[in-house]
CSV table of C-alpha atoms in Angstrom, one decimal:
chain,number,residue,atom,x,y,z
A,1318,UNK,CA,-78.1,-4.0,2.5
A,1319,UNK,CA,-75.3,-4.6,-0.1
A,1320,UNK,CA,-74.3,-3.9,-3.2
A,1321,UNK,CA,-71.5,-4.0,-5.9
A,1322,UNK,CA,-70.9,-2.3,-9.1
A,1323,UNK,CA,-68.7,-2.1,-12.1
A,1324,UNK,CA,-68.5,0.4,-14.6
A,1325,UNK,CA,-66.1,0.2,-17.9
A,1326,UNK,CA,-65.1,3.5,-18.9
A,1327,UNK,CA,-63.4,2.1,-22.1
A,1328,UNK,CA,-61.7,-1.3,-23.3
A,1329,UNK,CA,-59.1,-1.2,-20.8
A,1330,UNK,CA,-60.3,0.3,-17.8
A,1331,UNK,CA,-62.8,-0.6,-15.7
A,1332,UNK,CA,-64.4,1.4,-12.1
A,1333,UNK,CA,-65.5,-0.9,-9.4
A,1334,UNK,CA,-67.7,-0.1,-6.4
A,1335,UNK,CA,-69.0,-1.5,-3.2
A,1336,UNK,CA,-71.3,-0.2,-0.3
A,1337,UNK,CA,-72.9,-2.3,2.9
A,1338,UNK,CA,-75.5,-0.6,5.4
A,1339,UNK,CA,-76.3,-2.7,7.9
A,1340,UNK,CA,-77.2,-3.4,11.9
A,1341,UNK,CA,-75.5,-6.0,13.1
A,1342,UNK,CA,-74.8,-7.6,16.6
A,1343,UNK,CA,-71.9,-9.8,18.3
A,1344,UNK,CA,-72.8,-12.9,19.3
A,1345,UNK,CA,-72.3,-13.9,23.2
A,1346,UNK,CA,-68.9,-15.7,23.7
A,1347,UNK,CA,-67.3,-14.2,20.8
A,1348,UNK,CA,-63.6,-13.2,20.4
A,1349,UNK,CA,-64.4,-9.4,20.4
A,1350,UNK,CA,-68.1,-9.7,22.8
A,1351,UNK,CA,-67.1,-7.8,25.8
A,1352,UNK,CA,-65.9,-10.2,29.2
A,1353,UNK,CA,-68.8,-11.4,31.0
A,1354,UNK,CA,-71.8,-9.9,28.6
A,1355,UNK,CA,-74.9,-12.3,28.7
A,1356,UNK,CA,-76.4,-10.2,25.8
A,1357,UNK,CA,-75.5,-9.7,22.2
A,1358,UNK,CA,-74.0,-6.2,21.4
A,1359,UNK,CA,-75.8,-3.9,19.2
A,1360,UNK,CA,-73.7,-2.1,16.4
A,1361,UNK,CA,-74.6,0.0,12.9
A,1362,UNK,CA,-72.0,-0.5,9.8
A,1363,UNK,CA,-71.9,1.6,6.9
A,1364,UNK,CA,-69.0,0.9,4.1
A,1365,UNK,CA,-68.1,2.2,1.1
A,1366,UNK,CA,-65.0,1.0,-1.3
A,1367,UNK,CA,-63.8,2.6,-4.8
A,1368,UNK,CA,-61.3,0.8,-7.2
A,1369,UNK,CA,-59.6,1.9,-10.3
A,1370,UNK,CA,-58.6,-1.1,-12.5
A,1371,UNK,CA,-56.7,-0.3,-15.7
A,1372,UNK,CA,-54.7,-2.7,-18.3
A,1373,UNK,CA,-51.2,-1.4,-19.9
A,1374,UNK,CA,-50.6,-4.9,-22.5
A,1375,UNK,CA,-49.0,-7.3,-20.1
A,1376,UNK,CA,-49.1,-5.0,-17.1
A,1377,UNK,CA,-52.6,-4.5,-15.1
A,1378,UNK,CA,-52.4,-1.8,-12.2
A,1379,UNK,CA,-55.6,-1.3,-9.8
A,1380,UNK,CA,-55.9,0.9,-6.5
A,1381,UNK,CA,-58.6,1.9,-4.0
A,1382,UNK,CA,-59.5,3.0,-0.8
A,1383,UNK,CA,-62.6,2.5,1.3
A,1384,UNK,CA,-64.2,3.6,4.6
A,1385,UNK,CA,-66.0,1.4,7.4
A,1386,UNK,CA,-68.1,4.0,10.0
A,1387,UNK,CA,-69.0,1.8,13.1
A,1388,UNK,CA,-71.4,2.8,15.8
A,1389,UNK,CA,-71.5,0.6,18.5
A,1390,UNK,CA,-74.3,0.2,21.4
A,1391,UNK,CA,-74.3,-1.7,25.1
A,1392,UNK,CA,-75.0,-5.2,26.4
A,1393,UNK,CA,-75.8,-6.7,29.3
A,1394,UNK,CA,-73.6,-8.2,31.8
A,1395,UNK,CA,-74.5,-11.3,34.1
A,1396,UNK,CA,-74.9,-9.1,37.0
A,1397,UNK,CA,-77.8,-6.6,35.3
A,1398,UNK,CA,-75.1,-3.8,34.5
A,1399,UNK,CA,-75.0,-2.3,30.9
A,1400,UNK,CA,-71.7,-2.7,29.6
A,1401,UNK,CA,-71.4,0.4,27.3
A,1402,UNK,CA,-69.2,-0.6,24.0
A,1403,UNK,CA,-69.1,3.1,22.2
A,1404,UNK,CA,-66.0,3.6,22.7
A,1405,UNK,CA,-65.1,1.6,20.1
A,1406,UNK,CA,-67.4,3.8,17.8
A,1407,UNK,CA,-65.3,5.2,14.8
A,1408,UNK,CA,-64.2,5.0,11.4
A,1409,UNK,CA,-61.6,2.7,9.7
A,1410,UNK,CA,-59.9,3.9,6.7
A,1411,UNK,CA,-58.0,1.9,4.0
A,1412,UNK,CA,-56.5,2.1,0.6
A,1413,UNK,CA,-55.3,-0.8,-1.9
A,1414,UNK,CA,-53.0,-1.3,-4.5
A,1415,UNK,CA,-52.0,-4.6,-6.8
A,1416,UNK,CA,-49.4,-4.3,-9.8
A,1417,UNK,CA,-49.2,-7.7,-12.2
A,1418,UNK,CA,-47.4,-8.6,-14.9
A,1419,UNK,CA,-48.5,-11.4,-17.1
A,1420,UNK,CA,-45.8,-13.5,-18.5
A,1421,UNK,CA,-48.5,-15.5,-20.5
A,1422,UNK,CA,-51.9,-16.3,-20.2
A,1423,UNK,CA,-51.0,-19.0,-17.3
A,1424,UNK,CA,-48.9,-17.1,-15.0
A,1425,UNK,CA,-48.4,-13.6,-13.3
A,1426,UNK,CA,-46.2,-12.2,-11.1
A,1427,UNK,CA,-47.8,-9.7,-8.4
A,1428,UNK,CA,-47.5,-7.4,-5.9
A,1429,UNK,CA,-50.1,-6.4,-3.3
A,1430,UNK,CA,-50.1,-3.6,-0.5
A,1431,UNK,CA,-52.9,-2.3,1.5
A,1432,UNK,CA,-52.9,0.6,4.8
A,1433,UNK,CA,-55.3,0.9,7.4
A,1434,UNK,CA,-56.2,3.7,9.5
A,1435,UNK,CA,-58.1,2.8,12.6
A,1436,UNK,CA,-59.7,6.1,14.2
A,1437,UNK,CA,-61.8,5.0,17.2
A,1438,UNK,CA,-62.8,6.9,20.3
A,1439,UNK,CA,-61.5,4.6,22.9
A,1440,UNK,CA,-61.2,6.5,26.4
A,1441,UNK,CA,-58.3,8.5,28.2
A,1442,UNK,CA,-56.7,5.2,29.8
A,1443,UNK,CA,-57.5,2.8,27.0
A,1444,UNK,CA,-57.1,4.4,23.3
A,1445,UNK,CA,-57.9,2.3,20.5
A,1446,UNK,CA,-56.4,4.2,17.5
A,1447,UNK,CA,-53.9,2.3,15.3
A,1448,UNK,CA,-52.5,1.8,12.1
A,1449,UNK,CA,-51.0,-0.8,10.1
A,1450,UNK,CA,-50.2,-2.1,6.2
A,1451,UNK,CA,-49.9,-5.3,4.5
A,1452,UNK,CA,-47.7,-6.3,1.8
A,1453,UNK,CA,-47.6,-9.2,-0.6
A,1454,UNK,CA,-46.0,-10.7,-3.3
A,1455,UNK,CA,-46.4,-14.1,-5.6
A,1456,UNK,CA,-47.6,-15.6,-8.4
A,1457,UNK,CA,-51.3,-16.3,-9.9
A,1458,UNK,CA,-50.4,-19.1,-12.6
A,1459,UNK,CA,-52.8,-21.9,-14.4
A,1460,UNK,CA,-51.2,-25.2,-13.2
A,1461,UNK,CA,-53.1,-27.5,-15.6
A,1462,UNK,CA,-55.7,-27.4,-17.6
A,1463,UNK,CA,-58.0,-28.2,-14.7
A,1464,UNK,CA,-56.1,-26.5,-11.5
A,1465,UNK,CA,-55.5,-22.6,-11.3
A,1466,UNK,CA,-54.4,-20.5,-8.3
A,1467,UNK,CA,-52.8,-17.9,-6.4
A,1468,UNK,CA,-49.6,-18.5,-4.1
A,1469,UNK,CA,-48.2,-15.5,-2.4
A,1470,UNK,CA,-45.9,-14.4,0.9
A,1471,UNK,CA,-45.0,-10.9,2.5
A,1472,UNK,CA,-45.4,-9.5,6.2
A,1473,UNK,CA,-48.1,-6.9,8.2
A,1474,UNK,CA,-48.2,-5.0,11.2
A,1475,UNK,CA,-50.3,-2.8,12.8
A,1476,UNK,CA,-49.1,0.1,15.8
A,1477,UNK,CA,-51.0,0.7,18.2
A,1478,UNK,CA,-52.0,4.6,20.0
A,1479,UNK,CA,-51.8,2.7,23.3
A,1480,UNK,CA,-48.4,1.6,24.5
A,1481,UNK,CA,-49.9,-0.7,26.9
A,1482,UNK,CA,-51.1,-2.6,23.4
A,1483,UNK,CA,-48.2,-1.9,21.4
A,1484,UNK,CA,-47.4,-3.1,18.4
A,1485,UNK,CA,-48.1,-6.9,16.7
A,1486,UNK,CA,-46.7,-7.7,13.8
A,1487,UNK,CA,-45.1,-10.8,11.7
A,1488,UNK,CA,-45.1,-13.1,8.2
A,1489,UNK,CA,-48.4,-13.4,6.3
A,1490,UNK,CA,-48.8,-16.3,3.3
A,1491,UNK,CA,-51.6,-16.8,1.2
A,1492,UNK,CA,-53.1,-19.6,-1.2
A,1493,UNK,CA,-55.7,-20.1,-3.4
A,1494,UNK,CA,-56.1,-23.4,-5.6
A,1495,UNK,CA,-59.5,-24.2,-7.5
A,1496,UNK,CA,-59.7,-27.5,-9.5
A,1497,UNK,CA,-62.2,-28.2,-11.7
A,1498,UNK,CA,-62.8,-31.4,-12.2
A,1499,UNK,CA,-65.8,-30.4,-14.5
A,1500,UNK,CA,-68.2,-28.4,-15.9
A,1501,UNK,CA,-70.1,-28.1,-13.2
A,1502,UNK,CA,-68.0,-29.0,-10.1
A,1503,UNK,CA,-65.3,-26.7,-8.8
A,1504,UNK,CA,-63.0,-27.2,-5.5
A,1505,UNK,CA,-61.5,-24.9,-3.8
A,1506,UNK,CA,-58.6,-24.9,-1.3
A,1507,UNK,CA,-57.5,-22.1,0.6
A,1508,UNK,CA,-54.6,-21.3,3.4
A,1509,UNK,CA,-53.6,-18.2,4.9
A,1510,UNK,CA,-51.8,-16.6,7.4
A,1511,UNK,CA,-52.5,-13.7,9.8
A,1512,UNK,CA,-51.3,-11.1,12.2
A,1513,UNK,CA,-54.6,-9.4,13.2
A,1514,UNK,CA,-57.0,-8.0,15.9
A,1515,UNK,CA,-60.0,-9.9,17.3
A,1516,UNK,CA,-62.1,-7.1,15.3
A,1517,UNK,CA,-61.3,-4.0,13.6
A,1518,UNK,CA,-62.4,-2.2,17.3
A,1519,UNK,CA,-60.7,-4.1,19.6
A,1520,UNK,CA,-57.5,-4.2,20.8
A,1521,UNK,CA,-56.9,-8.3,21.3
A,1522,UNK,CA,-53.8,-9.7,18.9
A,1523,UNK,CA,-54.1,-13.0,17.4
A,1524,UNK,CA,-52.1,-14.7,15.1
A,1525,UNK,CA,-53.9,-17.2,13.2
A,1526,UNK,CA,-53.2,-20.1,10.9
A,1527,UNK,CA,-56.3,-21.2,8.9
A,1528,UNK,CA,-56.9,-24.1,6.1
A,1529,UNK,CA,-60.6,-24.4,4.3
A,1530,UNK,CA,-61.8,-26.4,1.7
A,1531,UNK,CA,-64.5,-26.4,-0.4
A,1532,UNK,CA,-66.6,-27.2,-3.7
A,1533,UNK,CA,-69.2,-25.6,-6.1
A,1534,UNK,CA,-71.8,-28.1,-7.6
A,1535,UNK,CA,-74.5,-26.7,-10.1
A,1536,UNK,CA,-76.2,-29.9,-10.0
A,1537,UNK,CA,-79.5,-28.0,-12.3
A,1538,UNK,CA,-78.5,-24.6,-14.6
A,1539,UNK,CA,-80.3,-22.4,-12.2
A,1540,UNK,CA,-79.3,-24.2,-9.1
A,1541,UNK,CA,-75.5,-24.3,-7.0
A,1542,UNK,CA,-74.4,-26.3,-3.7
A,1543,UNK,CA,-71.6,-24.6,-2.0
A,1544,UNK,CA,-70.0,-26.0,1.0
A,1545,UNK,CA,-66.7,-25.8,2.7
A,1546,UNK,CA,-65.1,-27.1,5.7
A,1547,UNK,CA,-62.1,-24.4,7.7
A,1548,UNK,CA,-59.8,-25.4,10.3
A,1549,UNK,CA,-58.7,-22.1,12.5
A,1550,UNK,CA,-55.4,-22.1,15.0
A,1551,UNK,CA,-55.3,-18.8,17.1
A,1552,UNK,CA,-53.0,-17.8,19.2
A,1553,UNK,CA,-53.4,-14.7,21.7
A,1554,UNK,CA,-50.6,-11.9,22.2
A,1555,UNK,CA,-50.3,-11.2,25.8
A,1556,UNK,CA,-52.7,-13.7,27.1
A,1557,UNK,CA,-51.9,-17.9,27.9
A,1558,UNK,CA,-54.8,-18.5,25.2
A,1559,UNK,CA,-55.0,-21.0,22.4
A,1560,UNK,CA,-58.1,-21.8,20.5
A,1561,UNK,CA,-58.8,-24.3,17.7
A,1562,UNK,CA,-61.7,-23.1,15.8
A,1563,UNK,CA,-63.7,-25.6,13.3
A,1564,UNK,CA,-66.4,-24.8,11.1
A,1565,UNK,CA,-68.9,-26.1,8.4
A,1566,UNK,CA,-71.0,-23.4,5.5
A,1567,UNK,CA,-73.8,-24.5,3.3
A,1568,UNK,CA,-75.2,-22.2,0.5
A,1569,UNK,CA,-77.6,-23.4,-2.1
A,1570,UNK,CA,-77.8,-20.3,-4.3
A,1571,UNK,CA,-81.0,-20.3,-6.8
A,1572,UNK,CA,-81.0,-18.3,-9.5
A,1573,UNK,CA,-84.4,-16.9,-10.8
A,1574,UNK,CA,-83.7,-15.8,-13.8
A,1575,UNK,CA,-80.4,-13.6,-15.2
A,1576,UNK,CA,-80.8,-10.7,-12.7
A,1577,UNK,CA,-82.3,-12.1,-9.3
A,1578,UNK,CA,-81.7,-14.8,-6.9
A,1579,UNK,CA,-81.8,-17.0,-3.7
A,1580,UNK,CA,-79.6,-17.7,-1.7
A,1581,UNK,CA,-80.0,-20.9,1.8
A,1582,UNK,CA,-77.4,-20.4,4.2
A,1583,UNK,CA,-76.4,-22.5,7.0
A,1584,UNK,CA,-73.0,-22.8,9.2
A,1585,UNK,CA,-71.9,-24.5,12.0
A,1586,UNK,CA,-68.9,-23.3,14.3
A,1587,UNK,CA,-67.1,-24.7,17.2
A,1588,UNK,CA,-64.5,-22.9,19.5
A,1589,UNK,CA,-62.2,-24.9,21.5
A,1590,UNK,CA,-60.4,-23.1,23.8
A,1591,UNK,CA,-58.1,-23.5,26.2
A,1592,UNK,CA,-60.1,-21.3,28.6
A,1593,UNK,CA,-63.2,-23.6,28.7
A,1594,UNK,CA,-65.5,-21.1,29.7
A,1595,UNK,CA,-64.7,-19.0,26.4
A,1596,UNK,CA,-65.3,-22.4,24.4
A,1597,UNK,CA,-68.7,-22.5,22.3
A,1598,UNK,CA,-71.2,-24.0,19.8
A,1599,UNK,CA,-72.8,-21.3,17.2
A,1600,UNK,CA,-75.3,-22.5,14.4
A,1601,UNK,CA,-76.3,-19.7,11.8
A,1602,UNK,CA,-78.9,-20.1,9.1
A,1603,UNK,CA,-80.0,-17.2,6.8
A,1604,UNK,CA,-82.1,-16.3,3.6
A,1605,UNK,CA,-80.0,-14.0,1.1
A,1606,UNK,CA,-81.7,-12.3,-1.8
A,1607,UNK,CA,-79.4,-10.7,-4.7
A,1608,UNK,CA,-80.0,-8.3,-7.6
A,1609,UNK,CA,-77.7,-7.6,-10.2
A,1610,UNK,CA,-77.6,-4.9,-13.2
């Protein structure tokens, strides 16, 4: 269960809000699926996230902070013993911030920051605790007529409790293009890179380098194809591990009327890795339905 709101407390200020409840599981093979689990694993999410947005003329100032409570069950492993995942049970606390000035209405300049606070239970030998930030900086600017975007750099970290983890760290870029070609078509292209865990409760470092592009088609007034194609490099800290990671998503969203809709979803990921018993095939399909107020 999901939902977003907005509230406008006057002309230039605006409340924004977001919650998920949800049970959830990690599929078999994947990067945070304990080793040698032939089962799933079970785990609750519940998520909240507050933001203040507020305009000052050319200047536009917005922070937040959110929480993600996680409550994680057992699996199975191949041999018929349960593989108890709770200790990665806990919360993860964050809080946001983005400062822009507009030097017209084509281009910005912006800076972006956010913190995390991971607070898990981990055990005696193997804490899982950490903490970490991300900054950016760049420029959101109108190309053409017809191609707008984001292009921005900076660096993140995050420290790990356990000094048998330590600490990963390094340079993060981000871009955003959308072109739009016409009314009705829009194409997306987006690249990004991270320094960042397998999950937000586990303690595996990647770095990853990934490239996606896309396209919105509203081929009837009431009806949008959405589809994009990503390309994922990941490289493990501390382990001889490289994976290449390719994946196709479908959505054909109809709308019922102005407040309710349907959504089709299917996608289509392959893992190459290295280690060939950690390489997979996953397909995903799903039926979304949306409300909005």
């Amino acid at each position: 269960l999901k939902g977003t709101g907005r509230f406008d407390i006057d002309s230039s200020t605006t409340l924004l809000g977001a919650f998920q409840a949800a049970y959830l599981h990690e599929g078999v093979g994947s990067l945070s699926s304990p080793t040698g689990a032939v089962e799933p694993t079970p785990y609750s999410l519940l998520s909240g996230d507050v933001t203040l947005r507020r305009e000052f003329g050319r200047v536009t100032a917005s922070v937040g902070g959110g929480v993600d409570s996680y409550n994680f069950g057992s699996t199975v492993a191949q041999n018929g013993a349960t593989i108890d995942q709770g200790a990665r049970s806990g919360q993860v606390y964050t809080a946001h911030g983005r400062l822009e000035y507009a030097f017209s209405e084509k281009s910005a300049v912006f800076a972006a920051a956010d913190v995390n606070k991971r607070d898990l239970q981990g055990s005696p030998t193997q804490p899982l605790s950490s903490d970490g930030y991300r900054v950016l900086s760049g420029f959101a600017l109108e190309l053409t007529r017809l191609i707008r975007g984001e292009i921005a750099g900076g660096y993140m970290a995050q420290r790990f409790d356990s000094d048998l983890i330590g600490t990963f760290q390094g340079p993060t870029y981000r871009a955003r293009l959308t072109w739009s070609p016409s009314r009705v078509l829009d194409v997306h292209f987006n690249a990004e890179q991270v320094v960042t865990e397998a999950s937000d409760t586990s303690s595996t470092g990647v770095l990853a380098n990934a490239l996606q592009l896309g396209f919105d088609y509203e081929f009837r007034p009431n009806v949008v194809l959405s589809t994009f194609g990503t390309y994922e490099k990941d490289s493990f800290k501390g382990q001889d591990r490289q994976d290449n990671v390719y994946a196709i998503d479908a959505r054909l969203k109809y709308s019922l009327n102005n407040v309710t809709s349907l959504s089709f979803l299917y996608r289509y990921l392959r893992r190459d890795s290295n280690i060939p018993e950690l390489s997979y095939d996953k397909h995903q399909v799903g039926i979304n339905a949306a409300a909005s107020f």
